mmCIF file of N, CA and C and ligand atoms in Angstrom:
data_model
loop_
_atom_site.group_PDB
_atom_site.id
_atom_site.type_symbol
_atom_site.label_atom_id
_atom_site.label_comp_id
_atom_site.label_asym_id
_atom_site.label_seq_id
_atom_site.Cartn_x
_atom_site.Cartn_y
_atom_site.Cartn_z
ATOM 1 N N UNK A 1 115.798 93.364 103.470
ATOM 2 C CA UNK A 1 114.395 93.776 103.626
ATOM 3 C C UNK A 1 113.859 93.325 104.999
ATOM 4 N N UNK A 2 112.966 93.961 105.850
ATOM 5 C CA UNK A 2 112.437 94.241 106.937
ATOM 6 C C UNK A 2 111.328 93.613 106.587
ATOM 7 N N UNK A 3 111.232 92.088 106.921
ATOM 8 C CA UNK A 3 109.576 91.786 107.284
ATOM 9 C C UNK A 3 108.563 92.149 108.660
ATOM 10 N N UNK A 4 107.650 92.785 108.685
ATOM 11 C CA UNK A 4 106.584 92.746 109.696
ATOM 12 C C UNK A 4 105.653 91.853 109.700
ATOM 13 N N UNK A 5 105.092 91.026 110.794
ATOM 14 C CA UNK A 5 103.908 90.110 110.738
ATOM 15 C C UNK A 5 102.650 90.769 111.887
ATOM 16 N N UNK A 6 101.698 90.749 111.662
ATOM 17 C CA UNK A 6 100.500 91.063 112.892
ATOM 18 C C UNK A 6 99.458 90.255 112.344
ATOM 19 N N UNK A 7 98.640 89.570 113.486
ATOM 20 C CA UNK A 7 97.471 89.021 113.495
ATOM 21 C C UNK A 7 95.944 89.727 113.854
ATOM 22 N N UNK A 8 95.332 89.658 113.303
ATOM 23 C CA UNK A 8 93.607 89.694 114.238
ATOM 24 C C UNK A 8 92.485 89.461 113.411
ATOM 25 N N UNK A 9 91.372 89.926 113.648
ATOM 26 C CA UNK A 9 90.341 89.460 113.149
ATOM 27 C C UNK A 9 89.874 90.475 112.007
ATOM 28 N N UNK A 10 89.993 91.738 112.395
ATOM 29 C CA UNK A 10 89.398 92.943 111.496
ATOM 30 C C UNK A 10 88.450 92.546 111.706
ATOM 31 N N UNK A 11 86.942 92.704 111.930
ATOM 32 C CA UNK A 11 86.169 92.519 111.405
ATOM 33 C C UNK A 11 85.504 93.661 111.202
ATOM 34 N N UNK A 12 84.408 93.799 110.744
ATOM 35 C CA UNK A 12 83.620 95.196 110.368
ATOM 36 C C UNK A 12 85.430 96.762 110.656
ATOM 37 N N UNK A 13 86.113 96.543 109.649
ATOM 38 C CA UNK A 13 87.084 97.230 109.517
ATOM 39 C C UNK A 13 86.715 98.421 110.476
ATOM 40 N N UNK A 14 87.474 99.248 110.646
ATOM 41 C CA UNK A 14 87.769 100.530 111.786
ATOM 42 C C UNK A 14 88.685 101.652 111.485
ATOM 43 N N UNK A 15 88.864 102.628 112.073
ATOM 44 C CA UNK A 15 90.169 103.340 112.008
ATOM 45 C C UNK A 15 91.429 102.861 112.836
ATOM 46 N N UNK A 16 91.125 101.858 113.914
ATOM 47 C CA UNK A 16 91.847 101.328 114.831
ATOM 48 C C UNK A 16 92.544 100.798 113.906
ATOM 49 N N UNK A 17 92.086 99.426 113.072
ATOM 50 C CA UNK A 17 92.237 98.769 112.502
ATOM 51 C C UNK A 17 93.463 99.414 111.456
ATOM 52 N N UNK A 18 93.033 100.365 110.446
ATOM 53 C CA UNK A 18 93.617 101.028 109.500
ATOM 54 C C UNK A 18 95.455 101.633 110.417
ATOM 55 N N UNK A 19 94.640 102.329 111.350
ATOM 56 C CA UNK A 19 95.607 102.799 112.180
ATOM 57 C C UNK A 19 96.866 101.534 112.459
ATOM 58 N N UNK A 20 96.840 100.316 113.131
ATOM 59 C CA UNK A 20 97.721 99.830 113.843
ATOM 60 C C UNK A 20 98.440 98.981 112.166
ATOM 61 N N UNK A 21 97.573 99.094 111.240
ATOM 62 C CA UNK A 21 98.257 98.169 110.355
ATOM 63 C C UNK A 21 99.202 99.388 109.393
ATOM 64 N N UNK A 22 99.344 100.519 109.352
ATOM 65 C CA UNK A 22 99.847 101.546 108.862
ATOM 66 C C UNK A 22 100.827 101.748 109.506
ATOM 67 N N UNK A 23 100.848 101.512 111.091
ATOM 68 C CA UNK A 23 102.168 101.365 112.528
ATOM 69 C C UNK A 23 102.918 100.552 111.901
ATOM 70 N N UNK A 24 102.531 99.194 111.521
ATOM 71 C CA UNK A 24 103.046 98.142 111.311
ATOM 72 C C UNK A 24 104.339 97.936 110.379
ATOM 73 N N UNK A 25 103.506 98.746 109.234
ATOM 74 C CA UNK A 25 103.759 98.702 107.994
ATOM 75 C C UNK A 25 105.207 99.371 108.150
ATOM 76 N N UNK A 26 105.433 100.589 108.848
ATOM 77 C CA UNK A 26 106.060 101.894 109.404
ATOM 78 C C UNK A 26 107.292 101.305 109.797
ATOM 79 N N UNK A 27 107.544 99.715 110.461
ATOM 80 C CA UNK A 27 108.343 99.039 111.043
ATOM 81 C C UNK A 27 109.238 98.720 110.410
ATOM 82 N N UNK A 28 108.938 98.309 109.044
ATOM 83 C CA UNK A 28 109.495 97.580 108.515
ATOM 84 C C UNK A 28 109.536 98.243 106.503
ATOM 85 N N UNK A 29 109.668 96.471 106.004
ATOM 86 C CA UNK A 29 109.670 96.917 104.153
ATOM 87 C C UNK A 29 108.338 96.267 103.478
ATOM 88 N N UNK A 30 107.862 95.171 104.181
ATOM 89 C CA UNK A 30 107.287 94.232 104.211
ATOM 90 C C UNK A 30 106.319 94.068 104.958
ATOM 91 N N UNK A 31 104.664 94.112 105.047
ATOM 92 C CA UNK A 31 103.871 93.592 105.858
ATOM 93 C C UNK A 31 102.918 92.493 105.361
ATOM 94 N N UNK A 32 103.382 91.713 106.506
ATOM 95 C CA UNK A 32 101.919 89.951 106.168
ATOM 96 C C UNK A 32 101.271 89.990 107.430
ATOM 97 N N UNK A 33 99.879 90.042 107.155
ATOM 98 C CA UNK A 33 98.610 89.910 107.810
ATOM 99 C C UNK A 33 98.055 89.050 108.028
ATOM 100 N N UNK A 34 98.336 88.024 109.467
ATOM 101 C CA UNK A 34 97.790 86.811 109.379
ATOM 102 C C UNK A 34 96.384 87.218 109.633
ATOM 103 N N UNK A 35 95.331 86.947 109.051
ATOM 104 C CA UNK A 35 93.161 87.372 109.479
ATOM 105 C C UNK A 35 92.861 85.720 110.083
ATOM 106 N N UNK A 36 92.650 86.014 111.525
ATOM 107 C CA UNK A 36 92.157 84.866 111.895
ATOM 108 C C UNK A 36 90.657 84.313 111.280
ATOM 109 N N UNK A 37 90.586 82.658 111.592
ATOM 110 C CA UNK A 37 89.807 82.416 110.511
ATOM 111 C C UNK A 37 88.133 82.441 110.913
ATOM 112 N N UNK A 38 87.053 82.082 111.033
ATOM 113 C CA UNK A 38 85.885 82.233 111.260
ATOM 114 C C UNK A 38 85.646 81.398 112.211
ATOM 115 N N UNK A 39 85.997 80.193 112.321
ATOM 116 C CA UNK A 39 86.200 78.934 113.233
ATOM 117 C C UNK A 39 87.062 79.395 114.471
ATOM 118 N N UNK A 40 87.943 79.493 114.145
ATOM 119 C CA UNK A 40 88.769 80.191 115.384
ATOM 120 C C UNK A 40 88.147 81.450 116.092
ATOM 121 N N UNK A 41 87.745 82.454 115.769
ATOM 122 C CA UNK A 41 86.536 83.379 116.086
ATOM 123 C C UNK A 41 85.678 82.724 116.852
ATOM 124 N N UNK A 42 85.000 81.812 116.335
ATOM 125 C CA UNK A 42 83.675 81.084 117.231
ATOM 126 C C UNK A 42 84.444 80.489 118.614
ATOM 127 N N UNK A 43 85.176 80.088 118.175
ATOM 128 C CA UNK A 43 85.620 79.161 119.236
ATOM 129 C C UNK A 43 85.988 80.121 120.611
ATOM 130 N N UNK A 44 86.713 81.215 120.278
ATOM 131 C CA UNK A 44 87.046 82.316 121.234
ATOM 132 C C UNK A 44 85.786 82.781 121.932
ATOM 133 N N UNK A 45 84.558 83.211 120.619
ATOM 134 C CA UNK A 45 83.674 84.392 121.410
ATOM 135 C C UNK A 45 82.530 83.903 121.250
ATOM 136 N N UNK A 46 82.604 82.535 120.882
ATOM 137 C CA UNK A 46 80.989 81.560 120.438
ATOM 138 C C UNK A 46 80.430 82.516 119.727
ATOM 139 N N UNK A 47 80.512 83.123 118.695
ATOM 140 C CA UNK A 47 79.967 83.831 117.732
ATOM 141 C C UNK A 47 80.921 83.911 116.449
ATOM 142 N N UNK A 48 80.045 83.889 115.196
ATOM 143 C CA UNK A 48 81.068 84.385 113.938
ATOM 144 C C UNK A 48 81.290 85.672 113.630
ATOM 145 N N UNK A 49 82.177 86.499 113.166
ATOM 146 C CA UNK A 49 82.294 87.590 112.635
ATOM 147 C C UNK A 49 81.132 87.983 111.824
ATOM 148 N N UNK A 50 80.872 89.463 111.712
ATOM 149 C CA UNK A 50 80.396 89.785 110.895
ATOM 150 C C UNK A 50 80.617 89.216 109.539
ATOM 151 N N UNK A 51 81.286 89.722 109.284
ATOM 152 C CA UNK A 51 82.094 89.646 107.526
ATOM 153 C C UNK A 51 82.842 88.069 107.580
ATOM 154 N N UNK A 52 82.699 87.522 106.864
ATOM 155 C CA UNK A 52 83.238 86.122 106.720
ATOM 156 C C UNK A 52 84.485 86.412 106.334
ATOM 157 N N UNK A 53 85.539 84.901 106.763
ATOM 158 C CA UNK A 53 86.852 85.272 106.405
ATOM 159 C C UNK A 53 87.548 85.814 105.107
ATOM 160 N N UNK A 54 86.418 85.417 104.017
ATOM 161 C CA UNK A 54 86.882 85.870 102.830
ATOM 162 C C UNK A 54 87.062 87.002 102.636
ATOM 163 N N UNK A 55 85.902 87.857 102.975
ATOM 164 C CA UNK A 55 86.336 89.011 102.973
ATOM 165 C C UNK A 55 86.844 90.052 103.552
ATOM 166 N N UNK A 56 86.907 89.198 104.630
ATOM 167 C CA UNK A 56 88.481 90.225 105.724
ATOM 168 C C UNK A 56 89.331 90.258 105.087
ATOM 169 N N UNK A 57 89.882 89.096 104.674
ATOM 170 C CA UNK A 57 91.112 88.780 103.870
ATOM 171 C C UNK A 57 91.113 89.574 102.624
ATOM 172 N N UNK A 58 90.095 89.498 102.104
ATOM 173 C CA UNK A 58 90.477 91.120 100.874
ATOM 174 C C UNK A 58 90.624 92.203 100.982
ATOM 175 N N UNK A 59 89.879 92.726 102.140
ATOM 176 C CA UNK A 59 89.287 94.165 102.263
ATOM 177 C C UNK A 59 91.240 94.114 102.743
ATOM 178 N N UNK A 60 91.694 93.564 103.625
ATOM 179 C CA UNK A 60 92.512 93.405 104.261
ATOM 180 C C UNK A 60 94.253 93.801 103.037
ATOM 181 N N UNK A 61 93.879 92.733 102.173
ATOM 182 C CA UNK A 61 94.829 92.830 101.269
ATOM 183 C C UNK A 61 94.528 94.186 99.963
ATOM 184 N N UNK A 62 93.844 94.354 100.137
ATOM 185 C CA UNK A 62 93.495 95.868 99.359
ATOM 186 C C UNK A 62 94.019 96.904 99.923
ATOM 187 N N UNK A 63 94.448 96.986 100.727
ATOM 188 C CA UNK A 63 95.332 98.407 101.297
ATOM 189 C C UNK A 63 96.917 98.941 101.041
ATOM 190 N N UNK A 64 96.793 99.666 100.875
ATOM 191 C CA UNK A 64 97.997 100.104 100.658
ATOM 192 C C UNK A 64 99.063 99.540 101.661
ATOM 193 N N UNK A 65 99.308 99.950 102.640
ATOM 194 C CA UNK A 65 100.061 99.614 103.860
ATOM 195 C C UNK A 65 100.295 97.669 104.155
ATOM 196 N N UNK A 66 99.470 96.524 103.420
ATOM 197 C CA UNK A 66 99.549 95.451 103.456
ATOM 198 C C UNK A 66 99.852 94.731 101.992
ATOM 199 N N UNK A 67 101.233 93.989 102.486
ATOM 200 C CA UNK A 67 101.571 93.266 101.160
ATOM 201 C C UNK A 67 101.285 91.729 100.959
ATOM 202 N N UNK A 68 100.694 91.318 101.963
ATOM 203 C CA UNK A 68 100.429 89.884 101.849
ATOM 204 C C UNK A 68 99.590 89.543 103.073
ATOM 205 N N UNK A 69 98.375 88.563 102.617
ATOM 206 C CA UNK A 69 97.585 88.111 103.768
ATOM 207 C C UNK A 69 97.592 86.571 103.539
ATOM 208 N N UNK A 70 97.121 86.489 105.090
ATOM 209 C CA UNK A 70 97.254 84.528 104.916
ATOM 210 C C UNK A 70 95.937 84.549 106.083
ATOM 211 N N UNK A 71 95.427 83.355 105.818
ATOM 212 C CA UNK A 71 94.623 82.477 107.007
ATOM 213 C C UNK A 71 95.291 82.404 108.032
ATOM 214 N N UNK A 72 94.548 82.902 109.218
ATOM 215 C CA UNK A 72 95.272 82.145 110.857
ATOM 216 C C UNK A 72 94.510 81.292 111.225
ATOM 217 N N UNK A 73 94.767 79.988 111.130
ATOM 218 C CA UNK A 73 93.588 78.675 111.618
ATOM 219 C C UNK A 73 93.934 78.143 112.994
ATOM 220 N N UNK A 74 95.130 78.785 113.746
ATOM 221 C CA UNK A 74 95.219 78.433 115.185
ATOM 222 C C UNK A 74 95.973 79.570 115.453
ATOM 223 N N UNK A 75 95.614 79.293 116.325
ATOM 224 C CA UNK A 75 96.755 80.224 118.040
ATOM 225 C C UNK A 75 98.042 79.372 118.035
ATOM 226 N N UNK A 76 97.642 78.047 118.298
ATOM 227 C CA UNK A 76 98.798 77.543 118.369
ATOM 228 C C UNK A 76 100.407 77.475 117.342
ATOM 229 N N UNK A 77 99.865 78.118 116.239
ATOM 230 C CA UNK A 77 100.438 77.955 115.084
ATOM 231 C C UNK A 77 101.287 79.067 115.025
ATOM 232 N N UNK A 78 101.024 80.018 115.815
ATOM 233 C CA UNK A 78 101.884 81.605 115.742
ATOM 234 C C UNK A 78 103.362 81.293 115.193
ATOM 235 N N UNK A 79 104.183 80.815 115.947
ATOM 236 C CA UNK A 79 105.357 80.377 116.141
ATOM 237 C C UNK A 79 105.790 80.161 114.386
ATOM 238 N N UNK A 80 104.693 78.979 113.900
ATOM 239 C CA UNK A 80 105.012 78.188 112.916
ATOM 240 C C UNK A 80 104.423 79.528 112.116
ATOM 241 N N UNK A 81 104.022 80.454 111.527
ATOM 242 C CA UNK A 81 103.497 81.239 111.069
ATOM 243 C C UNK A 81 104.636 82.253 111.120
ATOM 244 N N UNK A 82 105.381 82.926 111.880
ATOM 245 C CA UNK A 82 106.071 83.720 111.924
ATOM 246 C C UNK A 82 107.888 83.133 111.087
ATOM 247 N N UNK A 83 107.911 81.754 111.283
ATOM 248 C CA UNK A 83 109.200 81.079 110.879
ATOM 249 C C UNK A 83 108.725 81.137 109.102
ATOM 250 N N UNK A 84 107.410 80.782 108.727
ATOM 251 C CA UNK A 84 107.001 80.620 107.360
ATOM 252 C C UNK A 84 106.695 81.879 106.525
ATOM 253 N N UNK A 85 106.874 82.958 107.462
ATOM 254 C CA UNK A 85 106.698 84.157 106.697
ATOM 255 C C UNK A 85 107.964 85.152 106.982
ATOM 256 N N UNK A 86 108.667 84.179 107.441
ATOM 257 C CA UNK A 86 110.223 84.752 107.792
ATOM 258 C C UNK A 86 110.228 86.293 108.435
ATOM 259 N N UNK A 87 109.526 86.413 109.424
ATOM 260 C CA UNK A 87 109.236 87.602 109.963
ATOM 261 C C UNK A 87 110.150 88.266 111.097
ATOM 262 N N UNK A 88 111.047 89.507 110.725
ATOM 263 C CA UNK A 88 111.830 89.771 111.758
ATOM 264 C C UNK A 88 111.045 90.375 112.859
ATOM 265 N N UNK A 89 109.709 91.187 112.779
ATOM 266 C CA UNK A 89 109.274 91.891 113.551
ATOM 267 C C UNK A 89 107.693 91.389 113.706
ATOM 268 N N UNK A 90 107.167 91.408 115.464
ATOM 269 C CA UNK A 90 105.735 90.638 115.399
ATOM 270 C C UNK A 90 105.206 91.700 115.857
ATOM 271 N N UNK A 91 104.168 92.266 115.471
ATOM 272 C CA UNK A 91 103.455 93.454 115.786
ATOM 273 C C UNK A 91 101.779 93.096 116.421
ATOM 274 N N UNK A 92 101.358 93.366 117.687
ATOM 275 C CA UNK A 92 100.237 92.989 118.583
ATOM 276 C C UNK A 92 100.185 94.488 118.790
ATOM 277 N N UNK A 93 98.800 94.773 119.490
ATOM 278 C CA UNK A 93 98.243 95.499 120.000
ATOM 279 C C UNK A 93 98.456 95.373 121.340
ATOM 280 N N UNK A 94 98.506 96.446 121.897
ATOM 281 C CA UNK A 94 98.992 96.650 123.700
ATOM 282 C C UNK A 94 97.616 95.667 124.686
ATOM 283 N N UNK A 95 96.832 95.604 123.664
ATOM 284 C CA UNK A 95 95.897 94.554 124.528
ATOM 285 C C UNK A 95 96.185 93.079 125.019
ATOM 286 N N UNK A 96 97.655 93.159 124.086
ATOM 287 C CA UNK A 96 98.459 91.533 124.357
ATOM 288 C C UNK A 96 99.531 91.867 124.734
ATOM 289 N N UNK A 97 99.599 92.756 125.461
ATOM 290 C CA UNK A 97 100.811 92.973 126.072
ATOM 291 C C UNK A 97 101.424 92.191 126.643
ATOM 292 N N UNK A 98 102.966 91.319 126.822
ATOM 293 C CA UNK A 98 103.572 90.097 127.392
ATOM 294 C C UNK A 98 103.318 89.370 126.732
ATOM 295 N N UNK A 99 102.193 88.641 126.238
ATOM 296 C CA UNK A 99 101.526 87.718 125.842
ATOM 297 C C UNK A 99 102.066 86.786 124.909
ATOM 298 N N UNK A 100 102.846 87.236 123.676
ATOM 299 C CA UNK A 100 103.797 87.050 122.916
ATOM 300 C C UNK A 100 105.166 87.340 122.979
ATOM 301 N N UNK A 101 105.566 87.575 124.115
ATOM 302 C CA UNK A 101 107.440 87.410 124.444
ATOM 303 C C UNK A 101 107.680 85.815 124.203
ATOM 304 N N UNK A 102 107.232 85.344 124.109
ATOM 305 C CA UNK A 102 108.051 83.715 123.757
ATOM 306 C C UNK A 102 108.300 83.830 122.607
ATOM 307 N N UNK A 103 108.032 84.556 121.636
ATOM 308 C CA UNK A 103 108.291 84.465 120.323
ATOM 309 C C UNK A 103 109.882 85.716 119.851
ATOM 310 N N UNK A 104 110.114 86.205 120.983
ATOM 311 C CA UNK A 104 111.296 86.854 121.171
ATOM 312 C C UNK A 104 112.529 86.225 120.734
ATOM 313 N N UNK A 105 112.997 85.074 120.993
ATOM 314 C CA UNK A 105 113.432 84.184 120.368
ATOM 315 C C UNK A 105 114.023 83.776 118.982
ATOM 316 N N UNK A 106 112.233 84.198 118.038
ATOM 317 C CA UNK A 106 112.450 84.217 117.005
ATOM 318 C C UNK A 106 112.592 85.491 116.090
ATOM 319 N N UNK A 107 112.032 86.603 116.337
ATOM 320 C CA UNK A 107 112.153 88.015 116.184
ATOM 321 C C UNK A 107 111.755 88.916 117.234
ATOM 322 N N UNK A 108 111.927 90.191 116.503
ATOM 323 C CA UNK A 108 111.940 91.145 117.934
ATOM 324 C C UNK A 108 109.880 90.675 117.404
ATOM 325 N N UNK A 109 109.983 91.390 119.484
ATOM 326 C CA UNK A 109 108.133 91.868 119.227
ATOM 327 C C UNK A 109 107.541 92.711 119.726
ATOM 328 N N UNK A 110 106.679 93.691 119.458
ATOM 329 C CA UNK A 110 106.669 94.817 119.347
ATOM 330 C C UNK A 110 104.855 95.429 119.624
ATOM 331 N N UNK A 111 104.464 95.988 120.580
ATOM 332 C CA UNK A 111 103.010 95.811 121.028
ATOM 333 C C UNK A 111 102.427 97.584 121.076
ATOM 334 N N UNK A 112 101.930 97.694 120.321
ATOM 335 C CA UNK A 112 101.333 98.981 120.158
ATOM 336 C C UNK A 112 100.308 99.411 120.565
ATOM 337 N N UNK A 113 99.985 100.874 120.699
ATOM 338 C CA UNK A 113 98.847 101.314 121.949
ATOM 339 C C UNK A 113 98.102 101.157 120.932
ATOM 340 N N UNK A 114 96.159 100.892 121.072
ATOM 341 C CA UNK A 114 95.339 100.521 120.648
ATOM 342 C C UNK A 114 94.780 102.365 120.328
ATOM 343 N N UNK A 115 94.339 102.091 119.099
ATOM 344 C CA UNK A 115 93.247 103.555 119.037
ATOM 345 C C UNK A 115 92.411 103.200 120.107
ATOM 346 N N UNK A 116 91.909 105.129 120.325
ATOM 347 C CA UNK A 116 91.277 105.031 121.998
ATOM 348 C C UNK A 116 89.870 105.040 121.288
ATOM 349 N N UNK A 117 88.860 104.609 121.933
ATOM 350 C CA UNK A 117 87.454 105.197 121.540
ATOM 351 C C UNK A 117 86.775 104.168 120.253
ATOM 352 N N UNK A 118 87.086 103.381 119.851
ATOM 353 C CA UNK A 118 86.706 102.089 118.867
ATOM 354 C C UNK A 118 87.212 100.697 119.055
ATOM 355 N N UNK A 119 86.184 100.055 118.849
ATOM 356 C CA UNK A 119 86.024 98.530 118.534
ATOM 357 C C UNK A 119 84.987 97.601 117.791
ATOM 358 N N UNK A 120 85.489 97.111 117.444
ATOM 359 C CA UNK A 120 84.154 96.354 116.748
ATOM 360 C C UNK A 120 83.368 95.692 117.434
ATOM 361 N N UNK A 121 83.486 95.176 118.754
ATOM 362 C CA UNK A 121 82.409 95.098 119.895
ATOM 363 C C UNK A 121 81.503 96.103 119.911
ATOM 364 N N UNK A 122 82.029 97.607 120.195
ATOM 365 C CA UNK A 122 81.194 98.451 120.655
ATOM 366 C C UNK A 122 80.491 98.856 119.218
ATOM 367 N N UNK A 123 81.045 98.511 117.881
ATOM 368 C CA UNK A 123 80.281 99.470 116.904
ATOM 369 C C UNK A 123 78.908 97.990 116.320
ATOM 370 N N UNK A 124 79.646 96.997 116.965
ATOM 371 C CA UNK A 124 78.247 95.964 117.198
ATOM 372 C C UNK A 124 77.256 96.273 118.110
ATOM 373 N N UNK A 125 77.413 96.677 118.989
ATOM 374 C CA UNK A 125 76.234 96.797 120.609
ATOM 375 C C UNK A 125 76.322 98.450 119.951
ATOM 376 N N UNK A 126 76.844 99.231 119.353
ATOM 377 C CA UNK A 126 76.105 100.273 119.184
ATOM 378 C C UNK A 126 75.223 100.641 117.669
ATOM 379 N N UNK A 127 75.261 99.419 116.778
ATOM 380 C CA UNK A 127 74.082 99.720 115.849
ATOM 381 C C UNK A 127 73.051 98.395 116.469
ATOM 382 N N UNK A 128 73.571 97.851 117.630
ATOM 383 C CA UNK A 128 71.907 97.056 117.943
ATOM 384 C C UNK A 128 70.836 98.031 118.827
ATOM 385 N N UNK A 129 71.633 99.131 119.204
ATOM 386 C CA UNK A 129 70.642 100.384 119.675
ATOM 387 C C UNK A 129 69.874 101.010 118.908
ATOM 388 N N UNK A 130 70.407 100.730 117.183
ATOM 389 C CA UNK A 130 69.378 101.507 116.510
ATOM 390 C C UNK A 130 68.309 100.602 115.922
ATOM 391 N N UNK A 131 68.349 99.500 116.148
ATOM 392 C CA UNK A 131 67.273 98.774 115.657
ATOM 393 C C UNK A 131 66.109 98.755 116.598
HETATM 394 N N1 CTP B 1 93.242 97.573 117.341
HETATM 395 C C1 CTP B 1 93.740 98.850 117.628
HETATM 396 N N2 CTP B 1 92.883 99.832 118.067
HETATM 397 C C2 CTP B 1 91.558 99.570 118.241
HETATM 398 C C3 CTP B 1 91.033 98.284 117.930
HETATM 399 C C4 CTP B 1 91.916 97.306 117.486
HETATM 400 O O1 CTP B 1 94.932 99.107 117.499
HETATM 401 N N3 CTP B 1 90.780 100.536 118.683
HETATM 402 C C5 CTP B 1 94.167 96.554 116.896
HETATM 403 C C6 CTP B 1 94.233 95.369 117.884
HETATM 404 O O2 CTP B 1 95.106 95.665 118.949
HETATM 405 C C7 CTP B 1 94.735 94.263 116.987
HETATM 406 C C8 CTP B 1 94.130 94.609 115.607
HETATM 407 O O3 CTP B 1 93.696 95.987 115.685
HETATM 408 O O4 CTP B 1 96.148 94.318 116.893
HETATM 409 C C9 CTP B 1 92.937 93.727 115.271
HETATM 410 O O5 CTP B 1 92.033 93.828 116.365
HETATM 411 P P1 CTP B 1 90.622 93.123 116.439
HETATM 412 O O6 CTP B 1 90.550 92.314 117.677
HETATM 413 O O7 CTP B 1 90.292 92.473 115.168
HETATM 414 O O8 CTP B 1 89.677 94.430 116.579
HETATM 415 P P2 CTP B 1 88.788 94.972 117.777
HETATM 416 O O9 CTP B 1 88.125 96.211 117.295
HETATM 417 O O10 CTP B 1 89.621 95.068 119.029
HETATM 418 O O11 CTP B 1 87.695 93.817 117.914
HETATM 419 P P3 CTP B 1 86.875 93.312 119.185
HETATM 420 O O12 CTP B 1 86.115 94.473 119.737
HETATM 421 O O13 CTP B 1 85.967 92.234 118.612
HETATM 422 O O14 CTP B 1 87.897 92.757 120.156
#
């Protein structure tokens, strides 16, 4: 069996979102979804997610295309995250392109083009236009 692993935040879900985790899925037999955690979020963008981690993590594990989700409580932890979920394949978005070749090592890794035209940045700054 073919494990896949990918990380991010999801937040306010997307088609991007739906999209790259359906790629993922495509890779392999097996997909685990590390959802980074709310703390780690702040710390990156000094702001919390919309949706709290809890319910990334469901909306997340409710899909067809995802068979297992876990907490990501560091960056630093990737490594140790990918050995614990015995993952042959690491799946990023082309926005991290390079970024994760050290983990080559431990499985292949594999960086996919981003849906064009969405983000959850922009679908934030574009419902603060309607208020
Ligand atoms: N992603 C994608 N296409 C998009 C948006 C995101 O393929 N249009 C992928 C990212 O490359 C990543 C995963 O979805 O692998 C989770 O991305 P995340 O950062 O949570 O979503 P963004 O919409 O990019 O959020 P933000 O605008 O806050 O960066």
């Amino acid at each position: 069996m073919k494990r896949v692993i990918t990380f991010g935040t999801f937040d306010i879900f997307h088609i991007g979102h739906l999209r790259i985790l359906e790629r993922a899925r495509a890779l392999g037999d097996h997909l685990t979804v590390g959802v980074s955690s709310d703390k780690m979020n702040h710390d990156k963008k000094q702001r919390y997610p919309i949706y709290p981690q809890d319910e990334r993590m469901r909306i997340i594990l409710g899909l067809k295309c995802v068979d297992e989700v876990f907490l990501e409580e560091s960056l630093a932890l990737k490594g140790e995250y990918i050995r614990t979920h015995k993952a042959d394949v690491l799946v990023m978005g082309h926005d991290w392109e390079g970024r994760f070749d050290e983990f080559r090592s431990l499985c292949e890794v594999v960086y996919l083009p981003r849906t064009q035209g969405v983000s959850t940045t922009d679908i934030i700054n574009q419902v603060k236009t309607y208020a």
